[in-house]
Coordinates of C-alpha atoms in Angstrom, one line a residue:
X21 CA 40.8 -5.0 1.4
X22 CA 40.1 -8.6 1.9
X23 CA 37.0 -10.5 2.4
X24 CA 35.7 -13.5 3.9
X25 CA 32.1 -14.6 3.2
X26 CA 30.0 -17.2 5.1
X27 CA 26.1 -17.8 4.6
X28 CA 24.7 -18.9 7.9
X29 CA 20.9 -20.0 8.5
X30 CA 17.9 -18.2 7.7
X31 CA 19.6 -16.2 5.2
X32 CA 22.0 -14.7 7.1
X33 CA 25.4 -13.9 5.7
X34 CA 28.5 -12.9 7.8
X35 CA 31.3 -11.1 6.0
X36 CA 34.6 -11.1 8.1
X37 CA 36.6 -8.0 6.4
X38 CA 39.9 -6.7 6.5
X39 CA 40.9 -3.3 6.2
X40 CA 44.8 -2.6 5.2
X41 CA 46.9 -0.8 7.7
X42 CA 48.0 2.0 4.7
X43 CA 43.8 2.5 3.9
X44 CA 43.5 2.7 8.0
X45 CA 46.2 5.1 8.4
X46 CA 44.4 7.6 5.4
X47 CA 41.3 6.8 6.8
X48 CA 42.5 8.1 10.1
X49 CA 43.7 11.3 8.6
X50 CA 40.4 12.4 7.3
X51 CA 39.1 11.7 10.6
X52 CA 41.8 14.4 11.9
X53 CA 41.0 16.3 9.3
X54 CA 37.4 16.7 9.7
X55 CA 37.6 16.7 13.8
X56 CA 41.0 18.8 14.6
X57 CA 39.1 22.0 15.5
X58 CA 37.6 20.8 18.5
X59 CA 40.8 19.6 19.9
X60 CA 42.3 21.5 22.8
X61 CA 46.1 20.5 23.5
X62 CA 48.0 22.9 25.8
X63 CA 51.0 24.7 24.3
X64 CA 48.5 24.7 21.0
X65 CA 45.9 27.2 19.7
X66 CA 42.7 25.3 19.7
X67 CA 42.6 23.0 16.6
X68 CA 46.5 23.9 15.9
X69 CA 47.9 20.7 17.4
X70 CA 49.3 18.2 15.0
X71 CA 47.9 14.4 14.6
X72 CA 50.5 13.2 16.5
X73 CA 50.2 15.5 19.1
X74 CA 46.5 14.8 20.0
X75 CA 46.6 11.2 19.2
X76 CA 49.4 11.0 22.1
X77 CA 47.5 13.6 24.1
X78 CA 44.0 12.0 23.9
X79 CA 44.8 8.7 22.5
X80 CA 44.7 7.1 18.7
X81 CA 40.9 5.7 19.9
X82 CA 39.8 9.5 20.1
X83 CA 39.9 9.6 15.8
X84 CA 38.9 5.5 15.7
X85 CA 34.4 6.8 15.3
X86 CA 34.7 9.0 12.0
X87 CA 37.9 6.8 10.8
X88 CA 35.7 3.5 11.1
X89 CA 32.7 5.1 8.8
X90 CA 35.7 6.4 6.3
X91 CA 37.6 3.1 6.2
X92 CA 34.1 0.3 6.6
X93 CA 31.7 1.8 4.5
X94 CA 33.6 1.9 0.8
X95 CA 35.0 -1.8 2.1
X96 CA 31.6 -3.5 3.3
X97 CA 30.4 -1.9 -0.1
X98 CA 33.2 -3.7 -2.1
X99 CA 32.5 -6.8 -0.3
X100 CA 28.9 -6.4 -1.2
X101 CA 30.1 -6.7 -4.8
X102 CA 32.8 -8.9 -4.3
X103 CA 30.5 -11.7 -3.4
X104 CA 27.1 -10.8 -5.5
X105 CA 24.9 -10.2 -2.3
X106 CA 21.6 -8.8 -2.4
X107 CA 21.3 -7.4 0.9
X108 CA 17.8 -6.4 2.4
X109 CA 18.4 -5.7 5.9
X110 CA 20.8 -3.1 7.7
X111 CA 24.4 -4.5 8.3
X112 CA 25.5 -5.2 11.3
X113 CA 29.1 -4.5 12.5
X114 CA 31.0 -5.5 14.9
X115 CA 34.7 -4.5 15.6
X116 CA 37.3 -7.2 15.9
X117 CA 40.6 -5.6 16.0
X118 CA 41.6 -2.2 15.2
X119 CA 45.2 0.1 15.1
X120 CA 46.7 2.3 13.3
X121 CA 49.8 -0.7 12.8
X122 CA 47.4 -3.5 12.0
X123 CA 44.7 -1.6 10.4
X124 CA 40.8 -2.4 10.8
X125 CA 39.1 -6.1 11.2
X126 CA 35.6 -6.7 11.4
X127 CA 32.6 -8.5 10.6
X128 CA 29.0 -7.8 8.8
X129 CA 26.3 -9.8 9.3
X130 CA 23.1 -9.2 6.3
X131 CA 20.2 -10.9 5.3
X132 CA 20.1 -11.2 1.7
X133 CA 17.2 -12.2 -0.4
X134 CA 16.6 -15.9 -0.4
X135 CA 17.1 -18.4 -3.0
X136 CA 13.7 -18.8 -5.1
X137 CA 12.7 -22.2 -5.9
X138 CA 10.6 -22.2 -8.8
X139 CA 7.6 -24.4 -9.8
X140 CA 5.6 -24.5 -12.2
X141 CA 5.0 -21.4 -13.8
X142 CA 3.7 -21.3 -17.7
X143 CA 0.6 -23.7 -18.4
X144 CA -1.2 -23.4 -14.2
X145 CA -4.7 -23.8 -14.3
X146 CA -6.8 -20.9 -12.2
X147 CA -10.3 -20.3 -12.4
X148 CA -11.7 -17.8 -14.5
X149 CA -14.9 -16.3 -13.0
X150 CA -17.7 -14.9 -15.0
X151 CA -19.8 -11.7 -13.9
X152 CA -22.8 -11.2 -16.0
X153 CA -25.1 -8.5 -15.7
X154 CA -28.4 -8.7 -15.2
X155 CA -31.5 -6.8 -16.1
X156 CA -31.4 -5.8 -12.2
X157 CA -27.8 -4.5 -12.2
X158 CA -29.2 -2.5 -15.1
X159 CA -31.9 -0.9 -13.1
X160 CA -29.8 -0.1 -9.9
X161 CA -27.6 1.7 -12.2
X162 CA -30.3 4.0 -13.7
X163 CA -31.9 4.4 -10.3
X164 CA -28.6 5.6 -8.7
X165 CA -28.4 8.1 -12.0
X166 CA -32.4 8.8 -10.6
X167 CA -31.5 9.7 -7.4
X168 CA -28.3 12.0 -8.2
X169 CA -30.6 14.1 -10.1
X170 CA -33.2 14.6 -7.6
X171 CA -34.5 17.6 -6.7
X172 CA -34.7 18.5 -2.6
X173 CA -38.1 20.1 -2.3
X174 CA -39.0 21.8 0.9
X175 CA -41.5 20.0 3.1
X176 CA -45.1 21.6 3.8
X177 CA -47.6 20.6 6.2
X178 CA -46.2 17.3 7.4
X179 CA -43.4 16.4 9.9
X180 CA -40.3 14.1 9.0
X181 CA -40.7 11.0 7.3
X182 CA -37.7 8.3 6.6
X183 CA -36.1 9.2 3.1
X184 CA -36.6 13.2 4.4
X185 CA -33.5 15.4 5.0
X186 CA -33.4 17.1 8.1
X187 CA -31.3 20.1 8.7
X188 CA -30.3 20.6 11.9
X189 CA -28.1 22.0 15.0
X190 CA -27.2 19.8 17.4
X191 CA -24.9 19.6 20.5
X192 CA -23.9 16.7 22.8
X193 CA -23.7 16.6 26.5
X194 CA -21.9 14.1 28.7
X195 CA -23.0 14.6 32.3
X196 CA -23.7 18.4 31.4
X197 CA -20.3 18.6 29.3
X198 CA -20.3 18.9 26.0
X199 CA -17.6 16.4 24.1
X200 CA -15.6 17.0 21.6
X201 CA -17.2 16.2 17.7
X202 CA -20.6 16.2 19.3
X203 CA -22.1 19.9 18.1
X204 CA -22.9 20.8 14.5
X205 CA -24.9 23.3 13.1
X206 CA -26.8 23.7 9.8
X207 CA -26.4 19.7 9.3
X208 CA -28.0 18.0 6.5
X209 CA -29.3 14.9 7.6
X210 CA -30.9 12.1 5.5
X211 CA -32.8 10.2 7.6
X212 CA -32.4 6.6 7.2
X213 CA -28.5 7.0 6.0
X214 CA -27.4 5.7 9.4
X215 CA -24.9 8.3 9.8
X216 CA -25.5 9.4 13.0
X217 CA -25.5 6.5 16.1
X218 CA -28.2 4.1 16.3
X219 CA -32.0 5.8 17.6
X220 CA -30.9 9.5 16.7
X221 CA -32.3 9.5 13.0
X222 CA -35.2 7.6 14.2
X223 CA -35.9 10.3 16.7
X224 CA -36.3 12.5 14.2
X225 CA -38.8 10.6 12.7
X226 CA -42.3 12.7 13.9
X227 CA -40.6 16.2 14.3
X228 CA -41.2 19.2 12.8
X229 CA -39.1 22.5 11.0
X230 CA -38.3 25.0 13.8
X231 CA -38.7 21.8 16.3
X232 CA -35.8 22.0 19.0
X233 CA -36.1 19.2 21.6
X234 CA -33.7 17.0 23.8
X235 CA -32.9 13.7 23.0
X236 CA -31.2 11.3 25.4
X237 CA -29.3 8.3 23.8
X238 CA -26.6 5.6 24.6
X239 CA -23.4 5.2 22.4
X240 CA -22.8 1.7 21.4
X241 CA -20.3 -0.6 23.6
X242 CA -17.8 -0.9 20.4
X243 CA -18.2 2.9 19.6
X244 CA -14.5 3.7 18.5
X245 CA -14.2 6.7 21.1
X246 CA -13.4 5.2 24.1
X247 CA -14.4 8.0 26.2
X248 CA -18.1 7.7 24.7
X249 CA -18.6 4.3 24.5
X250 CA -21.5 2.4 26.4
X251 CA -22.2 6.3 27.7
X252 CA -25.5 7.7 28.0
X253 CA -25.3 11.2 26.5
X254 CA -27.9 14.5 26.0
X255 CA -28.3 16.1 22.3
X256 CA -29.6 19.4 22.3
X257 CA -31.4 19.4 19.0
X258 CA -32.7 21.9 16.9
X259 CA -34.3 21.3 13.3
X260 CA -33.8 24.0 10.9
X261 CA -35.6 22.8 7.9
X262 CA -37.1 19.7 6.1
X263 CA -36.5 18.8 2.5
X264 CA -38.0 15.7 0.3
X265 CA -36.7 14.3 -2.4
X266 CA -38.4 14.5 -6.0
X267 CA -37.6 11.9 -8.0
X268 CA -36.8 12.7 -11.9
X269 CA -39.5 10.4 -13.8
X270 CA -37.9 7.9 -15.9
X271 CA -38.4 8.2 -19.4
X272 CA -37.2 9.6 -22.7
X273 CA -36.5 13.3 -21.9
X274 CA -34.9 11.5 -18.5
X275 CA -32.3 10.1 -21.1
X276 CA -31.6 13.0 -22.8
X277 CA -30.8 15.0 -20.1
X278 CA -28.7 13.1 -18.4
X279 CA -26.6 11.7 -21.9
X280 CA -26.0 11.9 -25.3
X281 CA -29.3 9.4 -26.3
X282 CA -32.5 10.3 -27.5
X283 CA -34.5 7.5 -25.9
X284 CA -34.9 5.6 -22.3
X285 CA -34.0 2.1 -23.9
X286 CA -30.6 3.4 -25.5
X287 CA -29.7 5.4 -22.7
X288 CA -29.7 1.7 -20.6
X289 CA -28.5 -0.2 -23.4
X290 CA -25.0 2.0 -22.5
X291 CA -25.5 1.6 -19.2
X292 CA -25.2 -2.4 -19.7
X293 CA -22.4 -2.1 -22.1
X294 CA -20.6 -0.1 -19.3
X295 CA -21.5 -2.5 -16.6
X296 CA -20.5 -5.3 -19.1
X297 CA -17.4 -3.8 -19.7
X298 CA -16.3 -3.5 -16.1
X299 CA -17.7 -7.0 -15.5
X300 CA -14.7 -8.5 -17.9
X301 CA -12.1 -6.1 -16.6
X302 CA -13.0 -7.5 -12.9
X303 CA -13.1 -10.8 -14.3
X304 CA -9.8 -10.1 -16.0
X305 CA -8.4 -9.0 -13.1
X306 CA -9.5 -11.9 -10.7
X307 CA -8.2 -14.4 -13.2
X308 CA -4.9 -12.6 -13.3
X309 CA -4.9 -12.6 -9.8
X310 CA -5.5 -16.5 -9.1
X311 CA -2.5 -16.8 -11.8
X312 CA -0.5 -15.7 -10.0
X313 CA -1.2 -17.1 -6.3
X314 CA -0.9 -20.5 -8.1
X315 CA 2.7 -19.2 -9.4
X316 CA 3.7 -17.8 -6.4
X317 CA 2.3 -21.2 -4.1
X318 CA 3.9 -23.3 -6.7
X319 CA 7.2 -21.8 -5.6
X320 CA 9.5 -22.2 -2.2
X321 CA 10.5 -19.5 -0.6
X322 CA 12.3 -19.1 3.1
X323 CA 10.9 -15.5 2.8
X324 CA 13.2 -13.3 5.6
X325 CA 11.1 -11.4 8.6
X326 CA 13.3 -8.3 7.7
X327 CA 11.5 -8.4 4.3
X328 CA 8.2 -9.1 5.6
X329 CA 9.0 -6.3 8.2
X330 CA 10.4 -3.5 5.8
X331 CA 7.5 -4.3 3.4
X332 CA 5.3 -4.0 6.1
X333 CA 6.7 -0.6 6.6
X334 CA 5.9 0.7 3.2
X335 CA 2.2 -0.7 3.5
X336 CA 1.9 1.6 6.4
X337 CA 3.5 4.9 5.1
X338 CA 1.1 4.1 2.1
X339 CA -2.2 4.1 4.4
X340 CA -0.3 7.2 6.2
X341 CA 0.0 9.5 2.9
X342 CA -3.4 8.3 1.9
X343 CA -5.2 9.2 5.1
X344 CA -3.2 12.9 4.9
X345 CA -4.7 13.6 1.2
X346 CA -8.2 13.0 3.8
X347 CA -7.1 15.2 6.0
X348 CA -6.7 12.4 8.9
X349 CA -3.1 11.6 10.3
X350 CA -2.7 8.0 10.6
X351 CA -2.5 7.6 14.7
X352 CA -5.2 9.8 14.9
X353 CA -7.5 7.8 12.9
X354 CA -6.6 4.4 14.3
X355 CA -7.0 6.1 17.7
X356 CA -10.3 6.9 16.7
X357 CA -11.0 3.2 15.6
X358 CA -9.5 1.7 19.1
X359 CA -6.4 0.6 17.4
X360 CA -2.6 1.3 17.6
X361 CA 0.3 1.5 14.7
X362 CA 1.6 -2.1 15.8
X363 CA -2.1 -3.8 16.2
X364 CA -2.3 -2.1 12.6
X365 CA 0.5 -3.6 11.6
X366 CA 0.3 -7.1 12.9
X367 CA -3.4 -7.0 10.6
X368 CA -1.4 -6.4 8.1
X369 CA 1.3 -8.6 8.3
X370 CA 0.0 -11.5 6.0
X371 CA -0.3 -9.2 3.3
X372 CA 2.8 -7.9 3.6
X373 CA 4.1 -11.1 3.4
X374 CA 2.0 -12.4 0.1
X375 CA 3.4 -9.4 -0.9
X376 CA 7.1 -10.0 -1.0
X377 CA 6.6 -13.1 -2.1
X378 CA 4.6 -12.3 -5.0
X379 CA 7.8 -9.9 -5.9
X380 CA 10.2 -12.6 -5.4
X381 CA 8.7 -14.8 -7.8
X382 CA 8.0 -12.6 -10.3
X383 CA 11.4 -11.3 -9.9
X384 CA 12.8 -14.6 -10.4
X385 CA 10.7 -15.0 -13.6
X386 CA 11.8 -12.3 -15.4
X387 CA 15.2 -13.0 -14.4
X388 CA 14.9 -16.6 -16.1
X389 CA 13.4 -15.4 -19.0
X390 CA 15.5 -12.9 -19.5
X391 CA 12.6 -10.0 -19.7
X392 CA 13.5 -6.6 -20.1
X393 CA 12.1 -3.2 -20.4
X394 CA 13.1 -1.5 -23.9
X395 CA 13.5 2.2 -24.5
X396 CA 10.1 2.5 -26.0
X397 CA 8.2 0.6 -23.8
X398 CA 9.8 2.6 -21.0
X399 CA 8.7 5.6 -22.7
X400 CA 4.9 4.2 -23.1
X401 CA 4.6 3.8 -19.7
X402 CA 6.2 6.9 -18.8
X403 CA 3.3 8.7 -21.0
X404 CA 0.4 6.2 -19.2
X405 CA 1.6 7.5 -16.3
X406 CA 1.1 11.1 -17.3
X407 CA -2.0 10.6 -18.1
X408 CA -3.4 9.2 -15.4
X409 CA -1.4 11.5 -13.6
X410 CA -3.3 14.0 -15.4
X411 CA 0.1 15.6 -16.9
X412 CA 2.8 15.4 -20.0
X413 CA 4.8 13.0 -20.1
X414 CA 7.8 15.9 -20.2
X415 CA 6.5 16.9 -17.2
X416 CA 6.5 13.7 -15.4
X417 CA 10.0 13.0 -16.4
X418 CA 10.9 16.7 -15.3
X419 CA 9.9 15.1 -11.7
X420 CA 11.9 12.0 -11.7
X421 CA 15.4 12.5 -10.5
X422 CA 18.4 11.6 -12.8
X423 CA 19.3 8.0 -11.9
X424 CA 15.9 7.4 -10.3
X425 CA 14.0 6.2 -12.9
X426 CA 14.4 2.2 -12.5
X427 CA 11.4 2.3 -11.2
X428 CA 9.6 2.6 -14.6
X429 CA 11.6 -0.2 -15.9
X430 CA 10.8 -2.3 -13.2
X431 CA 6.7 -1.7 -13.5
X432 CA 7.3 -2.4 -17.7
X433 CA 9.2 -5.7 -16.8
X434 CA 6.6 -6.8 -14.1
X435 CA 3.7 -6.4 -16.5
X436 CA 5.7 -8.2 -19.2
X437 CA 6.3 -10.9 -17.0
X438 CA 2.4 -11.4 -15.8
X439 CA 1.2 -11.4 -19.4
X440 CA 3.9 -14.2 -19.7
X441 CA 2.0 -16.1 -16.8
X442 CA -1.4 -14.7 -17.8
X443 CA -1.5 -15.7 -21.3
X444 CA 0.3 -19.1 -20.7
X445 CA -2.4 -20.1 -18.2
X446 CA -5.3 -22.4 -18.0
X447 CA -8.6 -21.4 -17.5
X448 CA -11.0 -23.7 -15.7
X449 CA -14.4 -22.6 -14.6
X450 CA -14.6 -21.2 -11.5
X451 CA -17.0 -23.2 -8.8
X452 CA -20.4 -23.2 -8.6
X453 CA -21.6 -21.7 -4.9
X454 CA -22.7 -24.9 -3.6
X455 CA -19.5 -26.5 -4.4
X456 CA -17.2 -24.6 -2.1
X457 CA -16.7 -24.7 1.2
X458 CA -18.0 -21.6 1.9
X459 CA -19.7 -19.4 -1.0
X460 CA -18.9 -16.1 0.5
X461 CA -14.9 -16.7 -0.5
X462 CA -13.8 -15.6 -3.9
X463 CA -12.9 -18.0 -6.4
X464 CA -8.9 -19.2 -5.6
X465 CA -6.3 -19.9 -8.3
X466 CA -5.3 -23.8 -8.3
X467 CA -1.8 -24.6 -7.9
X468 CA -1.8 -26.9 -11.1
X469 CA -0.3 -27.3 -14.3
X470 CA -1.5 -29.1 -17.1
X471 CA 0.2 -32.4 -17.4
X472 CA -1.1 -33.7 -21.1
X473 CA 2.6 -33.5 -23.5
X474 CA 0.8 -31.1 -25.7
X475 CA 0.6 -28.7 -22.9
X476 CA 4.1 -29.4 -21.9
X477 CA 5.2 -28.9 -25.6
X478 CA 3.3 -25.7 -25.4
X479 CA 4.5 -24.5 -22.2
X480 CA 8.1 -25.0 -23.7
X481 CA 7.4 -22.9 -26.7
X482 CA 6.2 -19.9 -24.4
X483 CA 9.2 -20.0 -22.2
X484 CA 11.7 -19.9 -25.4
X485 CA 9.1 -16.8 -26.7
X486 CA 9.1 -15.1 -23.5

């Protein structure tokens, strides 16, 4: 086998490859081999004629399909390696000569990954927000706490109120037909949730248990069936019972009944220390975040539409397994929602592509620094993955196919190479609201590095460390 490599535009690469005559000719008898039972020669049993008998019967081109796959394949493969490629698209062959004298000629055209050009990436300043908690993110806690472990008292004497809970049958007419997911029975309604369309909890409002009425009512425009929207429909409804809410009263014996503390004021001191605690992990997280988008924009990238698309891909068989776990299929849902797969996809596409090139770079990172995942730290993320797996960590290996586990590596050497980044970084303060062009936007990474020597010096020192 011999191979010819030239790297065309856009990260296209064409390999022009030549198969021997002698590997052409074996490749051609395992293509007899696998096929001679469906030939028919006459003078022969079926599948008794000899090569050389069908080849001059049918014609050498009638073995040329299987002998291709037997002949290409192991040869494009040992181009692959020949000349380093990292291909990320499906090849794409084309024939140029082929005999069972001259043997097999033809060409490959790949995308490989792209070269990574890397900035600055120990020392970047990114902002660091802060999230404190307030005396009110405190009390919205323990009133959520208050309300899970409120009683529903029946209702006497009076007819439903906003905050009530209505339990009711209902059924939904269009023109005198009822439509599908319009009828439920023995519903438990809060009124006020806004579950059901706009004006039908409201019309509640006023009604009374064993109370069974008709209540006209117009979906919205946007509704996401598009055989209900903007329609004027019929509900046939029927209310079953009325419940209140009683509200637990806040105070000591509150506290201990729903934790471990004796008193009201150390029950919410927790509560803070919780809401503290997830407060720096989010700022943690956001900082870590706007580390690496000013990493990953101080880098060039000609990032391939094959990437983009295949990644793309992925994103979408993600949404797909997590909509089964609900019970949804994916088309179904986006139905639903007045959408298609593609429309999906094309929202999607600009994460997709931050994506890959967030991979790239940090790719390219640990590749410069030379960071790898050793035994043990393979085998301490293997048993953090058990656990939030909710398993052993002999049974999560039990799981993972032999050869398969690179992925386990690869998560250890991705984290290695953020807290690289991460702990090299800069924090500046993030802005204040009236600083920004528009307050609503999260605070975004700057695409800086610090340019006093010490910081240089510094920067140095990490990149020998890392």
């Amino acid at each position: 086998m011999a191979s010819v490599m030239e790297k065309k535009e856009n990260n296209l690469v064409v390999l022009t490859i030549d198969v021997s005559p002698e590997t052409f000719a074996n490749a051609l008898q395992r293509s007899f081999k696998k096929n001679a039972g469906r030939f028919n020669v006459p003078g022969f049993r079926k599948g008794k004629a000899p090569m050389h008998i069908v080849t001059k019967y049918y014609g050498e081109g009638v073995l040329y399909d299987d002998a291709i796959d037997f002949a290409a394949n192991p040869a494009y493969l040992e181009a692959i390696k020949e000349h380093n490629l990292d291909v990320v698209s499906r090849p794409e062959l084309d024939i140029q000569s082929i005999s069972k004298e001259e043997g097999l000629k033809f060409t490959v055209q790949v995308t490989v990954k792209p070269e990574i050009v890397l900035g600055d990436y120990i020392g970047v300043e990114a902002e660091s927000p802060e999230f404190p908690v307030s005396d009110e993110d405190v009390e919205r806690d323990l009133v959520r706490v208050q309300e899970r472990n409120a009683r529903l008292l029946p209702v006497e004497g009076r007819a439903i109120e906003s905050g009530d809970t209505a339990n009711i049958d209902y059924e939904g007419f269009n023109d005198g037909v009822p439509f599908e997911g319009g009828k439920g029975a023995s519903y438990d309604l809060k009124i006020g949730s806004n579950t059901f369309i706009p004006g039908f909890e409201d019309a509640l409002i006023g009604k009374t248990a064993g109370e069974s009425f008709d209540l006209p009512i117009t979906f919205p425009a946007d509704y996401g069936s598009a055989d209900l929207a903007g329609k004027d429909v019929v509900f046939q409804v029927k209310v079953n019972e009325v419940k209140f809410r009683e509200l637990p009263k806040l105070d000591d014996e509150f506290a201990k009944d729903v934790s471990e503390f004796d008193t009201l004021d150390e029950y919410k001191a927790s509560l803070r220390a919780k809401l503290e605690e997830s407060a720096a992990n989010r700022a943690k997280g956001v900082f870590e975040d706007n580390v690496i988008k000013a990493v990953v924009d101080n880098a060039t990238i000609d990032v391939p539409t094959v990437m983009i698309d295949n990644e793309l891909d992925q994103m979408v068989n993600e949404q797909s397994q997590q909509m089964r776990y609900q019970g949804f299929e994916l088309e179904q849902y986006l139905s639903y929602m007045g959408q298609t797969v593609d429309t999906f996809k094309e929202q999607l596409r600009d994460s997709a592509e931050a994506r890959v090139r967030t991979n790239l770079v940090l790719e390219a990172i640990a590749a410069k620094e030379a960071i790898v995942a050793s035994e043990e730290e393979v085998e301490a993320e293997i048993a953090r993955m058990a656990t939030m797996y909710g398993m052993t960590a002999e049974d999560l290996k039990s799981r993972i196919a032999p050869g398969e586990n690179s992925f386990v590596s690869d998560s250890v050497v991705r984290n290695k190479t953020i807290a690289l980044l991460v702990d090299g970084a800069v924090k500046v303060a993030a802005k204040a609201e009236d600083e920004t062009d528009d307050a609503k936007k999260p605070a975004k990474a700057k695409a800086k590095t610090a340019k006093k020597k010490a910081d240089k010096s510094e920067a140095g020192d990490a990149s020998e460390e890392g």
